[in-house]
Amino acid sequence: MSFITGVGLTSFGRHEGSSSLDLMSQAAQAALDDAGLERTDIDGVLCGYSTVSPHIMLATVFAEHFGIRPSYAHAVQVGGATGLAMTMLAHHLVASGVCRNVLVVAGENRLTGQSRDASIQALAQVGQPDYEVPLGPTIPAYYGLVASRYMHEYGVTEEDLAEFAVLMRAHACTHPGAQFHDPIAVADVMASKPVAMPLKLLDCCPVSDGGAAFVVSRERTGEAGVRIRGCAQAHTHQHVTAAPALSELGAEISIARAKHATGLAISDVRYAAIYDSFTITLAMLLEDLGLAGRGEAAARVRAGHFSRDGAMPLNTHGGLLSYGHCGVGGAMAHLVEAQLQMTGRAATRQVRDASIALLHGDGGVLSSHVSMFLERVR
């Protein structure tokens, strides 16, 4: 058994003069304060990778910078699934008795500390080095290919995809730390400049500076505890040229494993925190996870199903699409928001019921998947 006892999150956007280690430290200290712990209480550190600071020993570099000497330290990298993969590892470390309090942390000054060209080049290395990278595709280009095929197979339109960007922006408008606070409409998404058709600028997450952290502990703190009920992973491929059919991607596998491990069903879920690097990512994952039928997620958005007051509140902080994306910390913000919702501390964003939450992370180009259930206990 393990509990998420404290969470910390910086605002996302532009943090001039802050290094990646600075942003990680800000989020980490906030998480410790939230958990009521001291730095000396931390005996494990899990650190997400960084494209701005690609040190081969980033976890111990951070530990030194933060002034702690953990008995366990490890850096993890599975793309956008890294945050939940670290949470799963922390869960196992705590449950097995290896650690008592594991600090999970990530952050980057990716907006101000890395040029656009350097960022594009670093992320493009996710491609197959012989068959894909030489052709020059970017991450949006890979997802554009996936989007085109998905739209063809399931009758999804560009306007359907735009609905997800509009929803995430509406949610971000209620969070003071979000990178964007200007409402948008479907017409704005459709009019935004092409990036990798059918994906346009507002179909894509921004580049951000920011940090996120949380503490996974053996014992709960506070009146309401958030426990990790269970989790599972699936890794079907690394490169698009080796990807299985759209109906055989890893999200369906990982969610099936997570449901089996926990005994929970999708009908038990009251809050969803789903990876949303692009509008197509969110649309596909919602459907792969069983939160909507094939080709039906956009209709549920239009009906208010995923809004804060809807039947299945989704990414109430604004997600990667509008809260922002600072690398590994971007997806970790989903878990921070889920924990705040589950402990009734989400201020004006608070939903009616977040007693059981489903979280899902996606790394690469729908390559690596982690599904996780959180449960509120009293």
mmCIF file of N, CA, C and O in Angstrom, residues 210-283:
data_model
loop_
_atom_site.group_PDB
_atom_site.id
_atom_site.type_symbol
_atom_site.label_atom_id
_atom_site.label_comp_id
_atom_site.label_asym_id
_atom_site.label_seq_id
_atom_site.Cartn_x
_atom_site.Cartn_y
_atom_site.Cartn_z
ATOM 1 N N GLY A 210 8.627 24.867 -16.271
ATOM 2 C CA GLY A 210 7.820 24.502 -15.113
ATOM 3 C C GLY A 210 8.371 23.286 -14.403
ATOM 4 O O GLY A 210 9.304 22.621 -14.884
ATOM 5 N N GLY A 211 7.811 23.000 -13.248
ATOM 6 C CA GLY A 211 8.223 21.844 -12.467
ATOM 7 C C GLY A 211 7.051 21.244 -11.720
ATOM 8 O O GLY A 211 6.066 21.940 -11.414
ATOM 9 N N ALA A 212 7.149 19.954 -11.431
ATOM 10 C CA ALA A 212 6.105 19.250 -10.681
ATOM 11 C C ALA A 212 6.763 18.188 -9.817
ATOM 12 O O ALA A 212 7.815 17.638 -10.168
ATOM 13 N N ALA A 213 6.148 17.905 -8.680
ATOM 14 C CA ALA A 213 6.694 16.898 -7.768
ATOM 15 C C ALA A 213 5.590 16.358 -6.882
ATOM 16 O O ALA A 213 4.568 17.026 -6.675
ATOM 17 N N PHE A 214 5.812 15.177 -6.357
ATOM 18 C CA PHE A 214 4.944 14.633 -5.324
ATOM 19 C C PHE A 214 5.701 13.605 -4.507
ATOM 20 O O PHE A 214 6.769 13.132 -4.890
ATOM 21 N N VAL A 215 5.142 13.309 -3.344
ATOM 22 C CA VAL A 215 5.752 12.355 -2.421
ATOM 23 C C VAL A 215 4.857 11.128 -2.325
ATOM 24 O O VAL A 215 3.648 11.244 -2.103
ATOM 25 N N VAL A 216 5.454 9.965 -2.530
ATOM 26 C CA VAL A 216 4.756 8.693 -2.365
ATOM 27 C C VAL A 216 5.278 8.066 -1.076
ATOM 28 O O VAL A 216 6.485 7.835 -0.930
ATOM 29 N N SER A 217 4.367 7.807 -0.137
ATOM 30 C CA SER A 217 4.758 7.379 1.210
ATOM 31 C C SER A 217 4.084 6.075 1.612
ATOM 32 O O SER A 217 3.009 5.732 1.112
ATOM 33 N N ARG A 218 4.737 5.395 2.547
ATOM 34 C CA ARG A 218 4.178 4.147 3.066
ATOM 35 C C ARG A 218 2.978 4.416 3.958
ATOM 36 O O ARG A 218 2.040 3.620 4.025
ATOM 37 N N GLU A 219 2.998 5.535 4.663
ATOM 38 C CA GLU A 219 1.911 5.868 5.580
ATOM 39 C C GLU A 219 1.241 7.169 5.144
ATOM 40 O O GLU A 219 1.906 8.098 4.693
ATOM 41 N N ARG A 220 -0.031 7.249 5.292
ATOM 42 C CA ARG A 220 -0.779 8.438 4.894
ATOM 43 C C ARG A 220 -0.574 9.559 5.897
ATOM 44 O O ARG A 220 -0.242 9.335 7.068
ATOM 45 N N THR A 221 -0.754 10.743 5.422
ATOM 46 C CA THR A 221 -0.759 11.926 6.281
ATOM 47 C C THR A 221 -2.021 12.717 5.971
ATOM 48 O O THR A 221 -2.537 12.659 4.861
ATOM 49 N N GLY A 222 -2.522 13.455 6.923
ATOM 50 C CA GLY A 222 -3.722 14.238 6.690
ATOM 51 C C GLY A 222 -4.985 13.441 6.894
ATOM 52 O O GLY A 222 -4.982 12.205 7.028
ATOM 53 N N GLU A 223 -6.082 14.159 6.903
ATOM 54 C CA GLU A 223 -7.383 13.539 7.173
ATOM 55 C C GLU A 223 -7.833 12.642 6.039
ATOM 56 O O GLU A 223 -8.337 11.540 6.250
ATOM 57 N N ALA A 224 -7.660 13.110 4.799
ATOM 58 C CA ALA A 224 -8.048 12.326 3.628
ATOM 59 C C ALA A 224 -6.794 11.802 2.948
ATOM 60 O O ALA A 224 -5.870 12.561 2.657
ATOM 61 N N GLY A 225 -6.737 10.503 2.718
ATOM 62 C CA GLY A 225 -5.582 9.912 2.066
ATOM 63 C C GLY A 225 -5.890 9.557 0.623
ATOM 64 O O GLY A 225 -7.018 9.196 0.282
ATOM 65 N N VAL A 226 -4.880 9.688 -0.231
ATOM 66 C CA VAL A 226 -5.011 9.271 -1.627
ATOM 67 C C VAL A 226 -4.065 8.101 -1.832
ATOM 68 O O VAL A 226 -2.846 8.253 -1.783
ATOM 69 N N ARG A 227 -4.639 6.945 -2.045
ATOM 70 C CA ARG A 227 -3.824 5.743 -2.149
ATOM 71 C C ARG A 227 -3.771 5.269 -3.587
ATOM 72 O O ARG A 227 -4.718 5.430 -4.362
ATOM 73 N N ILE A 228 -2.620 4.718 -3.942
ATOM 74 C CA ILE A 228 -2.468 4.116 -5.264
ATOM 75 C C ILE A 228 -3.098 2.730 -5.202
ATOM 76 O O ILE A 228 -2.575 1.823 -4.563
ATOM 77 N N ARG A 229 -4.232 2.608 -5.845
ATOM 78 C CA ARG A 229 -4.979 1.346 -5.795
ATOM 79 C C ARG A 229 -4.297 0.269 -6.653
ATOM 80 O O ARG A 229 -4.284 -0.905 -6.299
ATOM 81 N N GLY A 230 -3.755 0.690 -7.784
ATOM 82 C CA GLY A 230 -3.081 -0.266 -8.661
ATOM 83 C C GLY A 230 -2.720 0.368 -9.984
ATOM 84 O O GLY A 230 -3.248 1.420 -10.346
ATOM 85 N N CYS A 231 -1.800 -0.261 -10.712
ATOM 86 C CA CYS A 231 -1.320 0.315 -11.958
ATOM 87 C C CYS A 231 -0.746 -0.780 -12.849
ATOM 88 O O CYS A 231 -0.458 -1.893 -12.387
ATOM 89 N N ALA A 232 -0.565 -0.443 -14.118
ATOM 90 C CA ALA A 232 -0.017 -1.406 -15.072
ATOM 91 C C ALA A 232 0.569 -0.663 -16.261
ATOM 92 O O ALA A 232 0.216 0.499 -16.531
ATOM 93 N N GLN A 233 1.466 -1.338 -16.963
ATOM 94 C CA GLN A 233 2.112 -0.757 -18.134
ATOM 95 C C GLN A 233 1.900 -1.639 -19.359
ATOM 96 O O GLN A 233 1.562 -2.819 -19.246
ATOM 97 N N ALA A 234 2.177 -1.050 -20.539
ATOM 98 C CA ALA A 234 2.210 -1.803 -21.797
ATOM 99 C C ALA A 234 3.132 -1.055 -22.755
ATOM 100 O O ALA A 234 3.089 0.176 -22.837
ATOM 101 N N HIS A 235 3.958 -1.805 -23.464
ATOM 102 C CA HIS A 235 4.923 -1.222 -24.405
ATOM 103 C C HIS A 235 4.872 -2.046 -25.685
ATOM 104 O O HIS A 235 5.433 -3.139 -25.758
ATOM 105 N N THR A 236 4.188 -1.531 -26.692
ATOM 106 C CA THR A 236 3.948 -2.306 -27.910
ATOM 107 C C THR A 236 4.983 -2.071 -29.002
ATOM 108 O O THR A 236 5.161 -2.911 -29.881
ATOM 109 N N HIS A 237 5.639 -0.911 -28.988
ATOM 110 C CA HIS A 237 6.588 -0.573 -30.045
ATOM 111 C C HIS A 237 7.356 0.670 -29.617
ATOM 112 O O HIS A 237 7.019 1.289 -28.602
ATOM 113 N N GLN A 238 8.342 1.045 -30.349
ATOM 114 C CA GLN A 238 8.998 2.328 -30.153
ATOM 115 C C GLN A 238 8.774 3.245 -31.351
ATOM 116 O O GLN A 238 8.476 4.417 -31.207
ATOM 117 N N HIS A 239 8.867 2.687 -32.546
ATOM 118 C CA HIS A 239 8.833 3.519 -33.755
ATOM 119 C C HIS A 239 7.534 3.327 -34.527
ATOM 120 O O HIS A 239 6.939 2.243 -34.523
ATOM 121 N N VAL A 240 7.115 4.369 -35.205
ATOM 122 C CA VAL A 240 5.865 4.330 -35.965
ATOM 123 C C VAL A 240 5.902 3.229 -37.012
ATOM 124 O O VAL A 240 4.897 2.558 -37.274
ATOM 125 N N THR A 241 7.066 3.014 -37.620
ATOM 126 C CA THR A 241 7.168 1.987 -38.652
ATOM 127 C C THR A 241 6.986 0.583 -38.098
ATOM 128 O O THR A 241 6.821 -0.370 -38.869
ATOM 129 N N ALA A 242 7.031 0.434 -36.771
ATOM 130 C CA ALA A 242 6.824 -0.876 -36.153
ATOM 131 C C ALA A 242 5.534 -0.934 -35.345
ATOM 132 O O ALA A 242 5.285 -1.916 -34.642
ATOM 133 N N ALA A 243 4.712 0.097 -35.436
ATOM 134 C CA ALA A 243 3.504 0.179 -34.628
ATOM 135 C C ALA A 243 2.457 -0.831 -35.082
ATOM 136 O O ALA A 243 2.323 -1.101 -36.279
ATOM 137 N N PRO A 244 1.694 -1.388 -34.136
ATOM 138 C CA PRO A 244 0.597 -2.285 -34.503
ATOM 139 C C PRO A 244 -0.593 -1.483 -35.042
ATOM 140 O O PRO A 244 -0.547 -0.256 -35.128
ATOM 141 N N ALA A 245 -1.651 -2.175 -35.356
ATOM 142 C CA ALA A 245 -2.866 -1.509 -35.831
ATOM 143 C C ALA A 245 -3.436 -0.617 -34.735
ATOM 144 O O ALA A 245 -3.176 -0.814 -33.544
ATOM 145 N N LEU A 246 -4.215 0.386 -35.143
ATOM 146 C CA LEU A 246 -4.785 1.327 -34.184
ATOM 147 C C LEU A 246 -5.624 0.631 -33.124
ATOM 148 O O LEU A 246 -5.734 1.115 -31.999
ATOM 149 N N SER A 247 -6.200 -0.484 -33.476
ATOM 150 C CA SER A 247 -7.050 -1.214 -32.522
ATOM 151 C C SER A 247 -6.249 -2.104 -31.585
ATOM 152 O O SER A 247 -6.826 -2.789 -30.741
ATOM 153 N N GLU A 248 -4.904 -2.091 -31.716
ATOM 154 C CA GLU A 248 -4.072 -2.977 -30.902
ATOM 155 C C GLU A 248 -3.003 -2.205 -30.138
ATOM 156 O O GLU A 248 -1.976 -2.768 -29.751
ATOM 157 N N LEU A 249 -3.225 -0.911 -29.897
ATOM 158 C CA LEU A 249 -2.227 -0.095 -29.222
ATOM 159 C C LEU A 249 -2.221 -0.355 -27.711
ATOM 160 O O LEU A 249 -3.144 -0.949 -27.154
ATOM 161 N N GLY A 250 -1.168 0.127 -27.049
ATOM 162 C CA GLY A 250 -0.897 -0.261 -25.676
ATOM 163 C C GLY A 250 -1.864 0.230 -24.629
ATOM 164 O O GLY A 250 -1.935 -0.346 -23.537
ATOM 165 N N ALA A 251 -2.609 1.309 -24.896
ATOM 166 C CA ALA A 251 -3.529 1.816 -23.884
ATOM 167 C C ALA A 251 -4.578 0.777 -23.516
ATOM 168 O O ALA A 251 -4.927 0.623 -22.337
ATOM 169 N N GLU A 252 -5.079 0.068 -24.505
ATOM 170 C CA GLU A 252 -6.074 -0.970 -24.221
ATOM 171 C C GLU A 252 -5.471 -2.098 -23.389
ATOM 172 O O GLU A 252 -6.147 -2.683 -22.537
ATOM 173 N N ILE A 253 -4.213 -2.389 -23.613
ATOM 174 C CA ILE A 253 -3.551 -3.457 -22.869
ATOM 175 C C ILE A 253 -3.301 -3.025 -21.426
ATOM 176 O O ILE A 253 -3.590 -3.766 -20.480
ATOM 177 N N SER A 254 -2.751 -1.819 -21.250
ATOM 178 C CA SER A 254 -2.418 -1.378 -19.890
ATOM 179 C C SER A 254 -3.665 -1.169 -19.043
ATOM 180 O O SER A 254 -3.664 -1.495 -17.853
ATOM 181 N N ILE A 255 -4.738 -0.652 -19.624
ATOM 182 C CA ILE A 255 -5.945 -0.439 -18.826
ATOM 183 C C ILE A 255 -6.571 -1.783 -18.449
ATOM 184 O O ILE A 255 -7.081 -1.944 -17.331
ATOM 185 N N ALA A 256 -6.504 -2.758 -19.329
ATOM 186 C CA ALA A 256 -7.035 -4.086 -18.997
ATOM 187 C C ALA A 256 -6.248 -4.692 -17.839
ATOM 188 O O ALA A 256 -6.825 -5.283 -16.917
ATOM 189 N N ARG A 257 -4.931 -4.523 -17.865
ATOM 190 C CA ARG A 257 -4.093 -5.047 -16.785
ATOM 191 C C ARG A 257 -4.362 -4.309 -15.476
ATOM 192 O O ARG A 257 -4.387 -4.930 -14.401
ATOM 193 N N ALA A 258 -4.544 -2.993 -15.563
ATOM 194 C CA ALA A 258 -4.801 -2.213 -14.351
ATOM 195 C C ALA A 258 -6.156 -2.567 -13.749
ATOM 196 O O ALA A 258 -6.299 -2.658 -12.524
ATOM 197 N N LYS A 259 -7.153 -2.765 -14.585
ATOM 198 C CA LYS A 259 -8.471 -3.163 -14.077
ATOM 199 C C LYS A 259 -8.399 -4.528 -13.417
ATOM 200 O O LYS A 259 -9.010 -4.755 -12.363
ATOM 201 N N HIS A 260 -7.654 -5.429 -14.013
ATOM 202 C CA HIS A 260 -7.515 -6.768 -13.426
ATOM 203 C C HIS A 260 -6.798 -6.695 -12.082
ATOM 204 O O HIS A 260 -7.178 -7.379 -11.123
ATOM 205 N N ALA A 261 -5.773 -5.843 -11.992
ATOM 206 C CA ALA A 261 -4.991 -5.739 -10.760
ATOM 207 C C ALA A 261 -5.784 -5.122 -9.617
ATOM 208 O O ALA A 261 -5.545 -5.433 -8.444
ATOM 209 N N THR A 262 -6.724 -4.250 -9.946
ATOM 210 C CA THR A 262 -7.453 -3.509 -8.914
ATOM 211 C C THR A 262 -8.862 -4.017 -8.667
ATOM 212 O O THR A 262 -9.459 -3.712 -7.635
ATOM 213 N N GLY A 263 -9.409 -4.740 -9.631
ATOM 214 C CA GLY A 263 -10.806 -5.153 -9.517
ATOM 215 C C GLY A 263 -11.774 -4.029 -9.819
ATOM 216 O O GLY A 263 -12.978 -4.148 -9.562
ATOM 217 N N LEU A 264 -11.266 -2.936 -10.363
ATOM 218 C CA LEU A 264 -12.118 -1.793 -10.696
ATOM 219 C C LEU A 264 -12.548 -1.829 -12.157
ATOM 220 O O LEU A 264 -11.886 -2.437 -13.003
ATOM 221 N N ALA A 265 -13.651 -1.149 -12.431
ATOM 222 C CA ALA A 265 -14.146 -1.002 -13.794
ATOM 223 C C ALA A 265 -14.189 0.477 -14.144
ATOM 224 O O ALA A 265 -14.151 1.343 -13.258
ATOM 225 N N ILE A 266 -14.284 0.782 -15.415
ATOM 226 C CA ILE A 266 -14.367 2.179 -15.842
ATOM 227 C C ILE A 266 -15.591 2.855 -15.222
ATOM 228 O O ILE A 266 -15.565 4.046 -14.911
ATOM 229 N N SER A 267 -16.630 2.109 -14.990
ATOM 230 C CA SER A 267 -17.838 2.681 -14.386
ATOM 231 C C SER A 267 -17.602 3.143 -12.948
ATOM 232 O O SER A 267 -18.399 3.914 -12.404
ATOM 233 N N ASP A 268 -16.516 2.696 -12.330
ATOM 234 C CA ASP A 268 -16.190 3.122 -10.967
ATOM 235 C C ASP A 268 -15.494 4.483 -10.939
ATOM 236 O O ASP A 268 -15.436 5.128 -9.891
ATOM 237 N N VAL A 269 -14.943 4.903 -12.064
ATOM 238 C CA VAL A 269 -14.118 6.115 -12.125
ATOM 239 C C VAL A 269 -14.988 7.361 -12.027
ATOM 240 O O VAL A 269 -16.049 7.453 -12.648
ATOM 241 N N ARG A 270 -14.515 8.336 -11.237
ATOM 242 C CA ARG A 270 -15.238 9.593 -11.067
ATOM 243 C C ARG A 270 -14.464 10.810 -11.587
ATOM 244 O O ARG A 270 -15.030 11.880 -11.754
ATOM 245 N N TYR A 271 -13.154 10.624 -11.829
ATOM 246 C CA TYR A 271 -12.323 11.717 -12.341
ATOM 247 C C TYR A 271 -11.268 11.108 -13.256
ATOM 248 O O TYR A 271 -10.712 10.045 -12.946
ATOM 249 N N ALA A 272 -10.964 11.787 -14.372
ATOM 250 C CA ALA A 272 -9.997 11.270 -15.333
ATOM 251 C C ALA A 272 -8.880 12.284 -15.571
ATOM 252 O O ALA A 272 -9.132 13.478 -15.720
ATOM 253 N N ALA A 273 -7.651 11.782 -15.595
ATOM 254 C CA ALA A 273 -6.463 12.595 -15.878
ATOM 255 C C ALA A 273 -5.697 11.892 -16.991
ATOM 256 O O ALA A 273 -4.974 10.923 -16.733
ATOM 257 N N ILE A 274 -5.878 12.352 -18.201
ATOM 258 C CA ILE A 274 -5.413 11.620 -19.377
ATOM 259 C C ILE A 274 -4.439 12.473 -20.188
ATOM 260 O O ILE A 274 -4.684 13.655 -20.448
ATOM 261 N N TYR A 275 -3.353 11.867 -20.617
ATOM 262 C CA TYR A 275 -2.296 12.530 -21.367
ATOM 263 C C TYR A 275 -2.859 13.169 -22.637
ATOM 264 O O TYR A 275 -3.626 12.550 -23.374
ATOM 265 N N ASP A 276 -2.435 14.404 -22.923
ATOM 266 C CA ASP A 276 -3.036 15.153 -24.024
ATOM 267 C C ASP A 276 -2.013 16.019 -24.750
ATOM 268 O O ASP A 276 -2.204 17.212 -24.916
ATOM 269 N N SER A 277 -0.947 15.406 -25.229
ATOM 270 C CA SER A 277 0.074 16.157 -25.955
ATOM 271 C C SER A 277 -0.486 16.803 -27.209
ATOM 272 O O SER A 277 -0.057 17.892 -27.612
ATOM 273 N N PHE A 278 -1.412 16.146 -27.844
ATOM 274 C CA PHE A 278 -2.117 16.667 -29.021
ATOM 275 C C PHE A 278 -3.598 16.325 -28.859
ATOM 276 O O PHE A 278 -3.961 15.432 -28.090
ATOM 277 N N THR A 279 -4.438 17.001 -29.606
ATOM 278 C CA THR A 279 -5.867 16.696 -29.518
ATOM 279 C C THR A 279 -6.138 15.257 -29.940
ATOM 280 O O THR A 279 -6.994 14.584 -29.349
ATOM 281 N N ILE A 280 -5.405 14.766 -30.932
ATOM 282 C CA ILE A 280 -5.618 13.376 -31.362
ATOM 283 C C ILE A 280 -5.212 12.407 -30.265
ATOM 284 O O ILE A 280 -5.847 11.365 -30.079
ATOM 285 N N THR A 281 -4.169 12.741 -29.496
ATOM 286 C CA THR A 281 -3.746 11.875 -28.391
ATOM 287 C C THR A 281 -4.885 11.700 -27.400
ATOM 288 O O THR A 281 -5.209 10.579 -26.987
ATOM 289 N N LEU A 282 -5.491 12.813 -27.017
ATOM 290 C CA LEU A 282 -6.556 12.768 -26.023
ATOM 291 C C LEU A 282 -7.771 12.033 -26.562
ATOM 292 O O LEU A 282 -8.376 11.205 -25.861
ATOM 293 N N ALA A 283 -8.143 12.310 -27.805
ATOM 294 C CA ALA A 283 -9.295 11.639 -28.393
ATOM 295 C C ALA A 283 -9.098 10.124 -28.422
ATOM 296 O O ALA A 283 -9.976 9.352 -28.016
#
